[in-house]
Amino acid sequence: MPFYSKSQLLPKLEELNVRLDKKRGQCYLVDENIANYIIKEVEINENKDIILEIGSGLGTLSDSLVRSGRRVYLIDNDEKITKFLYTHLKSKYNVKLIDLSSDSIDFEQFSDVKVIIINGDAIKVPFPVVTKIVGNIPYQISAPLIFKIIDSWDINKLKKCILMIQDEFANRLIAKVNSKNYSRISAAVGLYLNIKKIKMVPSSCFFPKPRVTSVIIELTAKNSLSSDSPENIFRKDYLSFLRGVFPFKNKSLRNAISFFLKNDENAANQFKYFKEIIKNPESYLFINKKLRRFSPQQLFNIMLYGSTGKSDILQEFKLDEL
Ligand code: SAH
């Protein structure tokens, strides 16, 4: 351990009676250089960092994280794998294995435990407060995971995330306004996070080989996540606004908002000032533009108006048109 090469990994999987399943996002890293590269990029602050690894597998990355970090949380939803990891780490460290299907738990009770292995679905289990997040993440759940990371990002604690994702998906995260890839997730990431592609990784570095090229990305927080900014205070509202309007990204802003309010009763109450924008003759400058032509910041300002009636969007769009 760790199982850097295919010839070390295969007999171990056989012994554990585990068959890796690509459909469950089980593409294991079998390239030592890439594993080391990821660990280097995490820049572990010895004995200070509290780290969450998503999709720990047999521990190719976990071993190094545990060695240097102060406390490490490992999540995987394959029971055979988490049990193995528990047995493996227990001989050296204070380890706790918890089976978690509920959506609430007080992680503070484990504050003197070095490694907490969570057997559960990373989308469902609550994230502990950590300083770094790492993961060669299952591609099937990349989008909900990124939304969850944005939603739960604690600006005072979480310094950065180093994630291995599908390259095509990375292109959606960084997509520019009005481009083909511009989507709900680009508008969410674009407002809150800095994203850097730091290394392309060919499929030959995994077993089994995924059909796609992967990339290691780094996510850090923008100032908009600092606690007193409106972007931060209205974070959940912005994310639910995006969820409601982006299915209509090729429609006009007017229609996207109308569909959103029609489809969702709560939204009509929560964003009650939208009706005024739609009625206001001055808004003709932008209300008929297609939704996908609005930048994340513009969408946020529109959302803020809908929610509070307080935003200078009419002014802003007049200037924008000049
Ligand atoms: N970190 C390891 C394994 C990566 S493969 C390595 O780099 O080699 C991704 C892992 O995520 C698999 O072990 C798989 O069992 C796990 N996984 C898949 N879906 C998951 C989910 N919804 N929640 C938590 N873990 C999941």
XYZ file of C-alpha atoms and ligand atoms in Angstrom:
348
model
C 0.000 0.000 0.000
C -0.569 2.375 -1.614
C -1.186 0.493 -4.843
C 0.616 2.604 -7.362
C 0.776 0.081 -10.137
C -1.743 -2.134 -11.818
C 0.259 -5.232 -10.894
C -0.044 -4.333 -7.202
C -3.679 -3.261 -7.415
C -5.141 -6.285 -9.214
C -4.255 -9.003 -6.673
C -5.480 -6.773 -3.850
C -8.837 -6.268 -5.546
C -9.107 -10.005 -6.065
C -8.336 -10.671 -2.427
C -11.027 -8.188 -1.373
C -13.445 -9.585 -3.918
C -13.955 -6.108 -5.375
C -14.697 -5.590 -9.057
C -14.108 -2.007 -10.028
C -17.048 -0.575 -11.877
C -16.598 2.443 -14.138
C -20.309 3.136 -13.846
C -19.740 3.792 -10.175
C -16.874 6.135 -10.927
C -14.300 3.590 -9.820
C -11.310 4.509 -11.960
C -8.278 4.097 -9.720
C -5.102 6.049 -10.091
C -2.208 3.703 -10.887
C 0.442 6.284 -11.664
C 2.734 7.199 -8.826
C 3.906 10.480 -10.379
C 0.355 11.774 -10.722
C -0.508 10.730 -7.172
C 2.580 12.551 -5.885
C 1.745 15.566 -8.006
C -1.728 15.836 -6.475
C -0.331 15.559 -2.966
C 2.275 18.238 -3.706
C -0.437 20.599 -4.980
C -2.446 20.177 -1.777
C 0.508 21.859 -0.015
C -0.249 20.134 3.238
C 0.450 22.275 6.227
C 1.901 19.608 8.526
C -0.144 18.977 11.612
C -2.459 21.878 10.811
C -4.527 20.920 7.790
C -7.819 19.138 8.254
C -8.455 17.385 4.967
C -11.484 15.825 3.312
C -10.907 13.260 0.580
C -13.873 12.417 -1.608
C -13.848 8.913 -3.119
C -10.826 7.574 -1.243
C -10.862 4.106 -2.794
C -8.089 1.867 -1.478
C -6.166 4.899 -0.274
C -3.738 5.792 -3.042
C -3.970 9.451 -2.043
C -5.234 8.908 1.506
C -2.006 7.406 2.832
C 0.000 10.590 2.173
C -2.825 12.814 3.398
C -3.014 10.889 6.654
C 0.739 10.917 7.112
C 1.003 14.707 6.940
C -2.400 16.133 7.816
C -3.668 16.878 11.298
C -6.967 15.119 10.774
C -8.387 13.462 7.661
C -11.928 12.577 6.639
C -12.253 9.926 3.925
C -15.545 9.316 2.158
C -16.350 6.353 -0.070
C -19.634 4.602 -0.687
C -18.273 1.106 -1.302
C -18.499 -0.824 1.940
C -15.845 -3.427 1.114
C -13.438 -0.635 0.329
C -14.062 1.469 3.438
C -13.747 -1.642 5.615
C -10.431 -2.490 4.013
C -9.208 1.066 4.493
C -10.208 0.938 8.142
C -8.287 -2.286 8.768
C -5.304 -0.972 6.862
C -5.021 2.357 8.705
C -6.007 1.089 12.150
C -2.642 -0.512 12.837
C -0.929 2.875 12.701
C -3.478 5.552 13.563
C -6.475 6.367 15.690
C -9.210 5.605 13.137
C -12.995 5.616 13.286
C -15.248 4.089 10.630
C -18.771 5.458 10.507
C -21.648 4.347 8.385
C -23.542 7.428 7.427
C -26.764 7.573 5.535
C -28.355 10.370 7.557
C -27.868 13.996 6.710
C -26.792 15.185 10.114
C -23.928 14.316 12.407
C -21.820 16.229 14.881
C -18.226 15.788 13.700
C -16.933 17.563 16.812
C -17.370 14.341 18.773
C -14.420 12.919 16.780
C -12.059 15.812 17.420
C -9.432 13.555 18.985
C -9.586 10.982 16.160
C -6.941 11.206 13.435
C -8.788 9.505 10.565
C -12.563 9.418 10.164
C -13.685 7.079 7.407
C -17.227 7.762 6.281
C -19.018 5.004 4.457
C -21.683 6.935 2.589
C -22.733 8.899 -0.453
C -20.633 12.055 -0.802
C -23.650 13.890 -2.206
C -25.808 13.089 0.790
C -23.541 13.088 3.829
C -22.820 16.460 5.410
C -19.290 17.763 4.837
C -17.178 18.407 7.928
C -15.477 21.787 8.252
C -12.031 21.345 6.688
C -9.098 23.365 5.370
C -8.506 21.357 2.154
C -10.607 19.111 -0.069
C -8.976 16.528 -2.335
C -10.354 13.899 -4.632
C -10.038 11.833 -7.749
C -13.766 12.206 -7.866
C -16.338 9.924 -9.436
C -17.248 11.623 -12.692
C -20.913 10.714 -12.431
C -21.349 12.959 -9.418
C -18.955 15.766 -10.353
C -21.646 18.394 -10.934
C -23.609 17.892 -7.700
C -20.300 17.711 -5.830
C -19.121 21.047 -7.194
C -22.459 22.641 -6.273
C -22.165 21.143 -2.827
C -18.622 22.466 -2.430
C -19.763 25.965 -3.426
C -22.803 25.777 -1.185
C -20.843 24.650 1.867
C -17.578 26.605 1.353
C -16.516 28.125 4.673
C -14.385 31.107 3.701
C -12.624 31.264 7.064
C -11.525 27.648 6.922
C -11.430 26.088 3.468
C -8.299 27.233 1.618
C -8.467 25.201 -1.578
C -9.681 22.087 -3.371
C -7.537 19.906 -5.620
C -9.747 17.692 -7.745
C -9.315 15.301 -10.649
C -12.211 15.734 -13.042
C -13.101 14.984 -16.631
C -11.533 17.585 -18.926
C -14.789 18.213 -20.790
C -16.500 18.923 -17.508
C -13.696 21.337 -16.542
C -14.480 23.232 -19.733
C -18.030 23.736 -18.534
C -16.771 25.082 -15.225
C -14.618 27.716 -16.905
C -16.942 28.492 -19.819
C -17.297 32.139 -20.811
C -20.604 33.953 -21.033
C -22.604 33.123 -24.151
C -20.276 30.289 -25.212
C -21.578 26.829 -26.051
C -20.486 25.439 -22.690
C -21.870 28.279 -20.564
C -24.259 26.625 -18.143
C -25.683 26.725 -14.649
C -22.462 25.408 -13.173
C -20.329 28.002 -15.034
C -22.531 30.755 -13.604
C -22.148 29.337 -10.084
C -18.394 28.726 -10.257
C -17.856 32.023 -12.101
C -19.265 34.093 -9.255
C -17.559 32.387 -6.343
C -14.416 30.529 -7.340
C -11.096 30.886 -9.078
C -10.431 27.784 -11.096
C -7.143 26.681 -12.601
C -6.462 23.635 -14.746
C -3.121 22.531 -13.397
C -2.368 19.249 -15.158
C -3.859 17.118 -17.902
C -3.933 13.401 -17.088
C -4.227 10.735 -19.805
C -6.567 7.798 -19.290
C -3.580 5.406 -19.149
C -2.929 6.638 -15.576
C -6.078 4.863 -14.333
C -7.409 1.364 -13.932
C -9.854 0.693 -15.409
C -9.164 3.320 -18.072
C -11.879 5.946 -18.386
C -12.911 6.774 -21.935
C -12.146 10.457 -21.400
C -9.159 12.679 -20.662
C -8.890 13.987 -17.129
C -7.487 17.131 -15.630
C -6.393 18.177 -12.168
C -7.961 21.467 -11.135
C -7.444 23.844 -8.268
C -10.348 25.767 -6.778
C -9.931 28.744 -4.464
C -12.471 31.234 -3.158
C -13.063 34.674 -4.620
C -13.673 37.664 -2.369
C -17.379 37.308 -3.115
C -17.357 34.505 -0.546
C -16.149 36.779 2.263
C -18.734 36.857 4.965
C -20.123 40.368 4.588
C -20.536 40.470 0.794
C -24.080 40.313 -0.633
C -22.885 37.497 -2.903
C -22.125 35.441 0.162
C -25.216 36.415 2.158
C -27.454 35.514 -0.803
C -25.443 32.437 -1.820
C -28.273 29.932 -1.442
C -30.754 32.248 -3.181
C -28.408 32.705 -6.126
C -27.881 28.947 -6.460
C -31.614 28.277 -6.399
C -32.223 31.110 -8.877
C -29.703 29.507 -11.247
C -31.391 26.133 -10.814
C -34.711 27.694 -11.767
C -33.694 29.782 -14.773
C -30.866 27.880 -16.464
C -33.048 25.196 -18.023
C -34.190 28.168 -20.150
C -30.767 29.529 -20.981
C -31.630 29.968 -24.648
C -34.765 31.931 -23.859
C -34.970 35.616 -23.041
C -34.389 36.671 -19.453
C -38.052 37.671 -19.343
C -39.248 34.203 -20.345
C -36.704 32.358 -18.216
C -37.897 34.265 -15.144
C -41.560 33.767 -16.022
C -41.102 30.006 -16.419
C -39.156 29.849 -13.182
C -41.885 31.669 -11.230
C -44.623 29.626 -12.845
C -42.934 26.289 -12.128
C -42.099 26.989 -8.525
C -44.597 28.410 -6.077
C -41.972 29.229 -3.457
C -39.930 31.102 -6.010
C -42.854 33.415 -6.763
C -42.909 34.436 -3.084
C -39.196 34.522 -2.604
C -38.420 36.579 -5.686
C -41.451 38.806 -5.610
C -39.787 41.887 -7.110
C -39.233 40.196 -10.463
C -42.749 41.199 -11.491
C -41.666 44.828 -11.248
C -38.707 44.310 -13.540
C -40.856 42.620 -16.094
C -43.375 45.471 -15.989
C -40.867 48.304 -15.831
C -40.586 49.935 -19.286
C -36.991 50.859 -18.556
C -35.992 47.229 -18.363
C -36.614 46.640 -22.068
C -32.882 47.214 -22.570
C -32.005 43.851 -21.129
C -35.102 41.830 -20.374
C -35.306 40.479 -23.925
C -31.674 39.432 -24.085
C -31.088 35.673 -23.968
C -30.299 34.374 -20.510
C -26.980 32.884 -21.629
C -25.720 36.382 -22.477
C -25.645 37.487 -18.818
C -22.447 37.193 -16.814
C -22.502 35.545 -13.373
C -22.278 38.972 -11.698
C -25.147 40.350 -13.785
C -27.244 37.282 -12.981
C -26.478 37.791 -9.320
C -27.564 41.435 -9.483
C -30.776 40.443 -11.245
C -31.444 37.775 -8.604
C -30.770 40.320 -5.844
C -33.302 42.706 -7.314
C -35.872 39.930 -7.566
C -35.306 39.015 -3.961
C -34.930 42.410 -2.257
C -36.028 45.046 -4.766
C -32.712 46.719 -3.960
C -30.150 46.653 -6.709
C -29.015 49.104 -9.323
C -29.547 46.787 -12.220
C -31.504 49.234 -14.353
C -28.658 51.738 -14.076
C -26.085 49.067 -14.648
C -27.657 47.745 -17.820
C -28.110 51.255 -19.204
C -24.372 51.743 -18.834
C -23.720 48.302 -20.260
C -25.637 49.171 -23.427
C -23.763 52.426 -24.032
N -8.957 7.910 -4.703
C -8.852 6.630 -5.356
C -10.171 6.151 -5.945
C -10.776 7.048 -6.966
S -12.118 6.299 -7.837
C -7.787 6.702 -6.421
O -7.451 7.792 -6.847
O -7.304 5.656 -6.827
C -13.514 7.070 -7.091
C -13.984 6.438 -5.794
O -15.219 7.089 -5.439
C -14.305 4.953 -5.851
O -13.615 4.289 -4.833
C -15.826 4.848 -5.640
O -16.191 3.721 -4.851
C -16.138 6.148 -4.911
N -17.515 6.671 -5.126
C -18.316 6.570 -6.225
N -19.480 7.200 -6.042
C -19.437 7.744 -4.786
C -20.348 8.500 -4.006
N -21.552 8.847 -4.478
N -19.974 8.855 -2.757
C -18.747 8.509 -2.268
N -17.843 7.791 -2.961
C -18.173 7.408 -4.206
